[in-house]
XYZ file of C-alpha atoms in Angstrom:
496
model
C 35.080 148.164 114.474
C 33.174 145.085 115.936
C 33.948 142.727 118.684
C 32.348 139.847 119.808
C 31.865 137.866 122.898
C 29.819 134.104 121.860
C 29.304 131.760 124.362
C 30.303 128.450 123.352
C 29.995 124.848 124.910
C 31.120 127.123 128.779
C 34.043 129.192 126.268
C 33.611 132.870 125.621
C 34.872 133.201 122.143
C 36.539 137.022 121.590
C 36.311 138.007 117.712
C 37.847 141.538 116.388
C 36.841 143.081 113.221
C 38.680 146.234 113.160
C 38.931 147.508 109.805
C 40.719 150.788 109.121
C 41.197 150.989 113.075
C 44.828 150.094 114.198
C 43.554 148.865 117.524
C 46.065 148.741 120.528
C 43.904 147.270 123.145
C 40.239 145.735 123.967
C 39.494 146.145 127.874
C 36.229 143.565 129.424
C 34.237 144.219 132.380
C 32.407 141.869 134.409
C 31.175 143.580 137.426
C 29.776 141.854 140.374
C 30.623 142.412 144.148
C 33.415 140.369 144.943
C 34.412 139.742 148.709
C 37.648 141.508 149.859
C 38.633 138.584 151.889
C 39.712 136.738 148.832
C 43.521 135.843 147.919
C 44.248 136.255 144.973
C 47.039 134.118 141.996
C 48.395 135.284 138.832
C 50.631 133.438 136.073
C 53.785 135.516 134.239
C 54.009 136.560 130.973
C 57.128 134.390 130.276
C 59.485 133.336 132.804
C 58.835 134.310 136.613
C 60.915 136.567 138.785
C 60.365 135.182 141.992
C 57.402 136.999 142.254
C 54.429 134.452 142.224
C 52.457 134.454 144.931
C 48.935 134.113 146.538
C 48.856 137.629 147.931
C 45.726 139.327 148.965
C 43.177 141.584 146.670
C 44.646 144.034 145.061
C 42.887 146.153 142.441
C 45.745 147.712 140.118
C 47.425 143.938 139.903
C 47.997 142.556 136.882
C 47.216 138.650 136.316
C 48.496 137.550 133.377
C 47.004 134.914 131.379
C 44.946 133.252 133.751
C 43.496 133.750 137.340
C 43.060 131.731 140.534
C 40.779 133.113 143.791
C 40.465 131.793 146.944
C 38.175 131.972 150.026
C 39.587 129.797 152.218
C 37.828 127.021 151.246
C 36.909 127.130 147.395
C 39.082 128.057 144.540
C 37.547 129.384 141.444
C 39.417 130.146 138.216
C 39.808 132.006 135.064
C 41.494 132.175 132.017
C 42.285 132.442 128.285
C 43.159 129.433 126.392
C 46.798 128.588 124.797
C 47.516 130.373 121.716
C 45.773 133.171 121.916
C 46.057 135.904 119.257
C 46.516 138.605 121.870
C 48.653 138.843 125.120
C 45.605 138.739 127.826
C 45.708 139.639 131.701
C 43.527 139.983 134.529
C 42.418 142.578 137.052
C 40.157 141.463 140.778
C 38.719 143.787 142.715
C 36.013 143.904 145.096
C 33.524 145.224 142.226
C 34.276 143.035 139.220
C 36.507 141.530 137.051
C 38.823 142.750 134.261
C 40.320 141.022 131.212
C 42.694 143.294 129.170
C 43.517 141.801 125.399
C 46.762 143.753 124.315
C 46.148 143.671 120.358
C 49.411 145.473 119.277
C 52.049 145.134 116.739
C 55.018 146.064 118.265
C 54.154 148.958 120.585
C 51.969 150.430 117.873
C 47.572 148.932 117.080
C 47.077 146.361 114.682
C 46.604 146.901 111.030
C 44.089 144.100 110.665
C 42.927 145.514 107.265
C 39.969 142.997 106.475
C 40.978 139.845 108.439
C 38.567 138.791 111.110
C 40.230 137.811 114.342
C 39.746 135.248 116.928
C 41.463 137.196 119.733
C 41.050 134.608 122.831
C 38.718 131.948 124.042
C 37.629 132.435 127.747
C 37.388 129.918 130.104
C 36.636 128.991 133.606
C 37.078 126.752 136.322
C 34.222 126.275 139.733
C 35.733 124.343 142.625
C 36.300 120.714 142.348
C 34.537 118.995 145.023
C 37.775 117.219 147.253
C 40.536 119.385 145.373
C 42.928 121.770 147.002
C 43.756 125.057 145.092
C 46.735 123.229 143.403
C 44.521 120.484 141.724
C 42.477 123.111 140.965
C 44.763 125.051 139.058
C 46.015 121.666 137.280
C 42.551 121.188 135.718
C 42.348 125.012 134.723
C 45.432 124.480 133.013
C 43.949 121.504 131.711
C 41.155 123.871 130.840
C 42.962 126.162 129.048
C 44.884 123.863 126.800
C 42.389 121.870 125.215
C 43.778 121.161 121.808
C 47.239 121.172 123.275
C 48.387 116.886 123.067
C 51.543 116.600 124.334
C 53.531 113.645 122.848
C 55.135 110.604 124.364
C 58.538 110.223 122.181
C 60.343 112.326 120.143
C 61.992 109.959 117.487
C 63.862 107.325 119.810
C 63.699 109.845 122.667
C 61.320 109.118 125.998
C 59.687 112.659 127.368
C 59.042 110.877 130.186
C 62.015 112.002 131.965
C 64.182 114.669 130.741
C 67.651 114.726 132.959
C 70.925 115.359 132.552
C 73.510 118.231 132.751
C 73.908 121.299 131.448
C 77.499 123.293 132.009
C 76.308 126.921 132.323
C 76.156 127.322 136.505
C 79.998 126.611 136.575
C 81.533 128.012 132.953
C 78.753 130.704 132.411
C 80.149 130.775 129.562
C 83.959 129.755 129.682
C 83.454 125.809 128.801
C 85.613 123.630 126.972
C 85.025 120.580 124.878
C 87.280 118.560 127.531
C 84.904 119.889 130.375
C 81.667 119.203 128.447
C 83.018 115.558 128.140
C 83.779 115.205 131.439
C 79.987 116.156 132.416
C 78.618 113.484 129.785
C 81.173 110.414 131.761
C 79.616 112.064 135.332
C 76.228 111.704 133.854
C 76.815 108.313 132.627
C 78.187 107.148 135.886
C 75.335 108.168 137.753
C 72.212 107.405 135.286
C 70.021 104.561 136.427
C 70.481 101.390 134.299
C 67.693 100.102 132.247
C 65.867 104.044 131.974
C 65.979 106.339 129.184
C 69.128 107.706 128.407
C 70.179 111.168 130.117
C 71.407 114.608 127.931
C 74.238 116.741 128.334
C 73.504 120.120 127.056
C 76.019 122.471 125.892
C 75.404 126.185 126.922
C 76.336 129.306 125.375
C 80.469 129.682 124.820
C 80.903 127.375 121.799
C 80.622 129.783 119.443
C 84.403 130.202 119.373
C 86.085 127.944 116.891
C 89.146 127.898 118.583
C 87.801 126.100 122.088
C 84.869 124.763 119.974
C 86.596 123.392 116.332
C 84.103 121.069 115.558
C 81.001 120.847 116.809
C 79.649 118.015 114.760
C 82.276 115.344 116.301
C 81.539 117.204 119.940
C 77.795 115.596 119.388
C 79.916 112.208 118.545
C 81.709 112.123 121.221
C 78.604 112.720 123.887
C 76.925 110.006 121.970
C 79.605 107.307 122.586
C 79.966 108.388 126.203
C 76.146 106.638 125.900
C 74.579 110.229 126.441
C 72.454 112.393 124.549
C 73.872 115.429 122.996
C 71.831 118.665 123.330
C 72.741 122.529 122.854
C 71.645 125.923 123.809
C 70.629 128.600 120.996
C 70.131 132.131 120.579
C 68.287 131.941 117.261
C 67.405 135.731 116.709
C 70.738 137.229 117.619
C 71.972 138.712 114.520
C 75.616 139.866 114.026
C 77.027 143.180 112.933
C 76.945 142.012 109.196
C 73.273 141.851 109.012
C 71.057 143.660 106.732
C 69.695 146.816 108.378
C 66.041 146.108 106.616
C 66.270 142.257 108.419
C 66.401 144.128 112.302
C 64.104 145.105 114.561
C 64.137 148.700 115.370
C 65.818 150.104 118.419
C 63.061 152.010 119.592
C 61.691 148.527 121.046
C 63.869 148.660 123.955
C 62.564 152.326 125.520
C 64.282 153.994 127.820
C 66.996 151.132 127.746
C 68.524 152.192 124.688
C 71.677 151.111 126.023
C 70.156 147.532 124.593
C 70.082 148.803 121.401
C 73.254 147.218 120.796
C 71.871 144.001 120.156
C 71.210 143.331 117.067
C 68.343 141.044 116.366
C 66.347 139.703 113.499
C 63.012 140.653 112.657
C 61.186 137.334 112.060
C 58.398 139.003 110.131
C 60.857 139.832 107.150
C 61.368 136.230 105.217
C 65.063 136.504 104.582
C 65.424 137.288 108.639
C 63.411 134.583 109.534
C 64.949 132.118 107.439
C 68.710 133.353 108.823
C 66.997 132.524 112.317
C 65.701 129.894 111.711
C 68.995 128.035 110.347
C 70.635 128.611 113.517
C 68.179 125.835 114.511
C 68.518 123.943 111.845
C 72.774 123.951 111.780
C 72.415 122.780 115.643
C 70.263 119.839 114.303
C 72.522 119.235 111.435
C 75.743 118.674 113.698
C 73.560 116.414 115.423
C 71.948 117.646 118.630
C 68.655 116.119 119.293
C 68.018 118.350 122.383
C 67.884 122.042 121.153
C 67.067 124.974 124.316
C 66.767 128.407 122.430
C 66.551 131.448 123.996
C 66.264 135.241 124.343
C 63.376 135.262 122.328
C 60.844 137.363 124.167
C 63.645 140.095 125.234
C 64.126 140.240 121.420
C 61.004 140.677 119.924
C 59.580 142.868 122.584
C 62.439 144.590 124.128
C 61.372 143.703 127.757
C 62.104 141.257 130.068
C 59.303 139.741 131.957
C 59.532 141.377 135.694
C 59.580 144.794 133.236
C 56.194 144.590 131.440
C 53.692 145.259 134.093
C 50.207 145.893 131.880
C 52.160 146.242 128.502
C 54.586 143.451 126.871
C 56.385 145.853 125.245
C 56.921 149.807 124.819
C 54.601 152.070 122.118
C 55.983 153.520 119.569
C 57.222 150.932 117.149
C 56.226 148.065 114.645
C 57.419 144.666 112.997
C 58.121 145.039 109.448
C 54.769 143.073 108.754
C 52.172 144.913 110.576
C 48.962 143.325 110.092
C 49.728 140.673 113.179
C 49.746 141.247 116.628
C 52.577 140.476 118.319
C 51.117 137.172 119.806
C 49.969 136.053 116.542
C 54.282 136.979 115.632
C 55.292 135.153 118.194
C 53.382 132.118 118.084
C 54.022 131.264 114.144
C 57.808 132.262 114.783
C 57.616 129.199 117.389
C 55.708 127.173 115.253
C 58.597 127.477 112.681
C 61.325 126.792 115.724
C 59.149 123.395 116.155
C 58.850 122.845 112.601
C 63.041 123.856 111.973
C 64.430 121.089 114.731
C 62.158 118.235 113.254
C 59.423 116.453 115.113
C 61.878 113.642 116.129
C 63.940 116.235 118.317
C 63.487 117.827 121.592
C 62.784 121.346 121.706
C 63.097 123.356 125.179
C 62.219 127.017 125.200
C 63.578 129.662 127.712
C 62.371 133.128 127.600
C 59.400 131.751 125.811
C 55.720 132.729 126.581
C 54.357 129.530 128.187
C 51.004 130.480 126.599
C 51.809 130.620 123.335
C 54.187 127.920 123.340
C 52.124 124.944 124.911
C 52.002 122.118 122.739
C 54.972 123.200 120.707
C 57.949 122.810 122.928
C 58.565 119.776 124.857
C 59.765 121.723 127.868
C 60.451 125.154 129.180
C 62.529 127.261 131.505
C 59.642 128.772 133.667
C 61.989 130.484 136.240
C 64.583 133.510 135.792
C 67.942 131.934 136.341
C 69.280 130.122 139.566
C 72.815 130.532 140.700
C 76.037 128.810 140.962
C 77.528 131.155 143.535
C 74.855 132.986 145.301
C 72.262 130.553 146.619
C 69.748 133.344 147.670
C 68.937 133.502 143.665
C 68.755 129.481 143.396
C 65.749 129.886 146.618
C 64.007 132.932 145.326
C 63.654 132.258 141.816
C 63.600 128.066 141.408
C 61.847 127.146 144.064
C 59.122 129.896 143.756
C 58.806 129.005 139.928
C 59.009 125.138 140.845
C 56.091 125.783 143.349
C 53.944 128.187 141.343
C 54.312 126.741 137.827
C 54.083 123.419 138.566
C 50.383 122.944 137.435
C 51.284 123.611 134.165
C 53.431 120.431 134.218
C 52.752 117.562 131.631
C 49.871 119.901 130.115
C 51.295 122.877 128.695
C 55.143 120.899 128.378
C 57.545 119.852 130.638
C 58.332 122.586 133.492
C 61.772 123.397 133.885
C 62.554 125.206 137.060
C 66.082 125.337 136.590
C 69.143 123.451 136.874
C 71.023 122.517 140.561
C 74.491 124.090 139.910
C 76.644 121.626 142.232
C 79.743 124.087 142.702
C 82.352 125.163 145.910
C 80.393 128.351 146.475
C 76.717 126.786 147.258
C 76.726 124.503 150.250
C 76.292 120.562 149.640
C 73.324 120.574 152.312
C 71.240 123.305 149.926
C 72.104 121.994 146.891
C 70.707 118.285 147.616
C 67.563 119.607 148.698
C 67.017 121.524 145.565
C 68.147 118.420 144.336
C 65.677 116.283 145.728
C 62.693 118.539 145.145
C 62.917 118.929 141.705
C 63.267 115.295 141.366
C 60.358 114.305 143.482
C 58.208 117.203 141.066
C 59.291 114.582 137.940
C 60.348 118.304 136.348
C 63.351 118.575 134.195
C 66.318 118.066 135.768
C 69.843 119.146 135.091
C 72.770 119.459 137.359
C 75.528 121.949 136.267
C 78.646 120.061 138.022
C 81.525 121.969 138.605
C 85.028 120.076 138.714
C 85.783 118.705 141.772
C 82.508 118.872 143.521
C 80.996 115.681 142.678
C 82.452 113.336 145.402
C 80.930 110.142 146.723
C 77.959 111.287 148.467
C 77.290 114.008 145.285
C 77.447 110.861 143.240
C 75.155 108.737 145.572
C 72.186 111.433 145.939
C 72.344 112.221 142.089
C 71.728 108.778 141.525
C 68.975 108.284 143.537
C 67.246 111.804 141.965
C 68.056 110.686 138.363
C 66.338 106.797 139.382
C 63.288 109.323 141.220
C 63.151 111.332 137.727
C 63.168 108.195 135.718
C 60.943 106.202 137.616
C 58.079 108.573 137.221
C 55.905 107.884 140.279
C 53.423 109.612 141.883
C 54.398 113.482 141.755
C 55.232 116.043 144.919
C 53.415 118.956 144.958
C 53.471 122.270 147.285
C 51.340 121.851 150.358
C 51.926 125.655 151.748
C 52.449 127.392 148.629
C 49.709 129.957 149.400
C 51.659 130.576 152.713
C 54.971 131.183 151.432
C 56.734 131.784 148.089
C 59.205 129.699 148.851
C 57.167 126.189 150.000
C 59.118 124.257 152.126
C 56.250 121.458 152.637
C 55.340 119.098 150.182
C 53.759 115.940 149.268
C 52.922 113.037 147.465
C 50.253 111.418 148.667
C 50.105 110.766 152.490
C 53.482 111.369 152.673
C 55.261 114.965 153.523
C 58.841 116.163 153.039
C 59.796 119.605 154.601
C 62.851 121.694 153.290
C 64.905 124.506 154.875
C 65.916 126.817 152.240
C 67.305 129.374 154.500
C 71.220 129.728 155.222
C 72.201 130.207 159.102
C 71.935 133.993 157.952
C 68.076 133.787 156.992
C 67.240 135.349 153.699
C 69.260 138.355 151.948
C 67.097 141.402 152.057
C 69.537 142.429 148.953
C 68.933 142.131 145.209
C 70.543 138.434 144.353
């Protein structure tokens, strides 16, 4: 076995040669004395938990993909760049610095057989003379994604602004064709006049042919409404039918074998793949030029993100093709997403690993899910991932924090801040309107966010995000905007 560390124009190039060893991991060591007085910023391996946070040194935390430190007064970072070939995370403590490359296929070491491997290109980021920690992390990001070139249009389609609605926070699941229709004329109503159009996505429910009988005049129908059609998919969800040799194994999801039940393809067997990746394709073939897939990372790796700690996924199993690692897996399987829904349509991930998607997918979910009916969920998890993601905005893709469910069981006065914040961010922004919620003033400040989405000025950003993981001050510019997330109640100390 042979691994290499060349230093190249400031990038520390990682290359495996690991023939007849089925490596599982490479650990690094820099050691140095590092002051204890340092806070300390990680990134998630795919969507955040509420969880990010700039907390203070501690040695058994794991940092994945990239690293921010901070003194009080400078901010230094480090990272790996987009697309690595291995999943990579970080370890500070007051005697050096780790970077773990997880090199596995499946929970088991790659067979590499001959192939020479570029595992990960290092980078890092001094202080910027004038810049806070959060422009600091922007140009490590920046750093980190140097082939990444994100494009202007997609076919006839602005990324500019991506807004719209998106039915999930009131149906979860239950929608109707009548009710998706009535979101589009809402959307339509509101839109500013002149700007790009807005999308109404259709979330998971149509599946049934008897509320859903034809999806392809659905897509018509949004379209003459004057709004963009988009859907949600689950591409590797297989059904009960499906070849046993086109599944993963069971074995993927551990201790929760109670998962087990669903069935999903192994993208690694061609046939499987190609049954994936039609799903995409039939969506873009009835005519949706926004596609959101999902449940990808759960699927391939058995985990969700707040699970993985140090290791993506459990040992003890492989893909049917065994000589990738599972970055390298998940990366083409992407690729081929991108490639399926045609460069002329929009593609947003969720559940997606925000490393190894940059420059693929026009936008993705960084956040677990908000809430249409407990707000505590809606503060902990999108406005934490809003906050703490946000650098990654317009480099890696679009961030989407989540949408603002406008329903009966979240008060008006929460919901239009969340409203307004996500707007002033120029993130993606959907609102999930629930019937008979959206009244005149509903109407007036979803207007004025869709026109502050649109317009594309000068961006807010969090000013106290490494006092809080909630921020409730931000700016843009000179100019500051506090928020009061809390309810009269203060904050549920209770699982939301």
């Amino acid at each position: 076995m042979d691994l290499t560390y060349n230093v190249e124009q400031g990038r520390g190039v990682l290359t495996l040669d690991a023939q007849g060893v089925r490596l599982r991991r490479v650990h690094l060591r820099w050691n140095g004395t590092i002051s204890e007085r340092l806070t300390v910023l990680g990134d998630a391996w795919e969507r955040s938990y509420g969880d990010l946070a700039w907390l203070p040194m501690q040695a058994e935390r794991v940092l994945p993909w990239y690293c921010l430190v901070q003194d009080g007064a400078e901010t230094h970072g480090f990272g790996v760049e987009t697309g690595a070939s291995a999943f990579a995370f970080w370890q500070v403590d007051t005697n050096g610095i780790s970077l773990w490359l997880d090199t596995r296929n499946g929970g088991n070491g790659v067979a590499l057989k001959a192939r020479s491997l570029v595992l990960a290109t290092v980078v890092t980021m001094q202080s910027l003379p004038g810049a806070n920690a959060h422009q600091t992390a922007q140009a490590l990001c920046r750093r980190m994604a140097p082939k990444v070139v994100l494009p202007k249009k997609r076919g006839k389609y602005s990324l500019g602004a991506l807004y719209g609605s998106n039915d999930w926070y009131y149906a979860y699941g239950k929608n109707s064709p009548e009710g998706i229709l009535r979101d589009a004329e809402v959307i339509r109503e509101v839109a500013p006049s002149g700007a790009a159009r807005p999308f109404t996505v259709i979330d998971d429910g149509y599946q049934d042919p008897k509320r859903f009988p034809g999806m392809q005049r659905l897509a018509e129908d949004i379209r003459r409404r004057e709004v963009n059609p988009g859907i949600w998919v689950r591409p590797l969800r297989a059904p009960s039918t499906a070849a046993s040799s086109w599944l993963l194994p069971g074995s993927r999801f551990g201790r929760h074998q109670e998962r087990a039940k669903e069935l999903a393809y192994d993208p690694t067997v061609p046939d499987a793949r190609r049954a994936a990746l039609d799903v995409v394709r039939e969506a873009g073939a009835w005519g949706y030029d926004l596609i959101k897939h999902d449940f990808t990372t759960y699927e391939l790796l058995g985990q969700w993100g707040n699970e993985m700690g140090p290791s993506p996924t459990v040992d003890g199993w492989s893909f049917h093709d065994e000589t990738k690692t599972n970055a390298e897996i998940i990366r083409e399987f992407y690729r081929d997403i991108r490639t399926a829904a045609g460069e002329d349509r929009i593609v947003i991930g969720c559940n997606t690993v925000g490393h190894l998607s940059a420059g693929l997918f026009d936008a993705q979910r960084t956040g677990d899910d908000v809430s249409g009916r407990t707000w505590e969920r809606t503060r902990r998890m999108g406005v934490n991932t809003l906050a703490f993601r946000l650098p990654q905005h317009g480099i890696f893709f679009a961030i989407d924090a989540d949408c603002i469910p406008i329903t009966k069981d979240i008060p008006w006065n929460l919901t239009e801040q969340w409203l307004r914040v996500v707007a002033a961010t120029g993130s993606v922004l959907l609102i999930s309107p629930e019937p008979g919620t959206v009244g005149p003033e509903q109407k007036r400040a979803i207007r004025e966010a869709f026109a502050q989405c649109a317009a594309q000025q000068t961006h807010s950003e969090p000013a106290d995000w490494q006092a809080s993981r909630t921020p409730t001050d931000w700016t843009s510019g000179s100019d500051h905007k506090r928020y009061d997330w809390l309810t009269e109640e203060g904050a549920s100390p209770f699982p939301a």
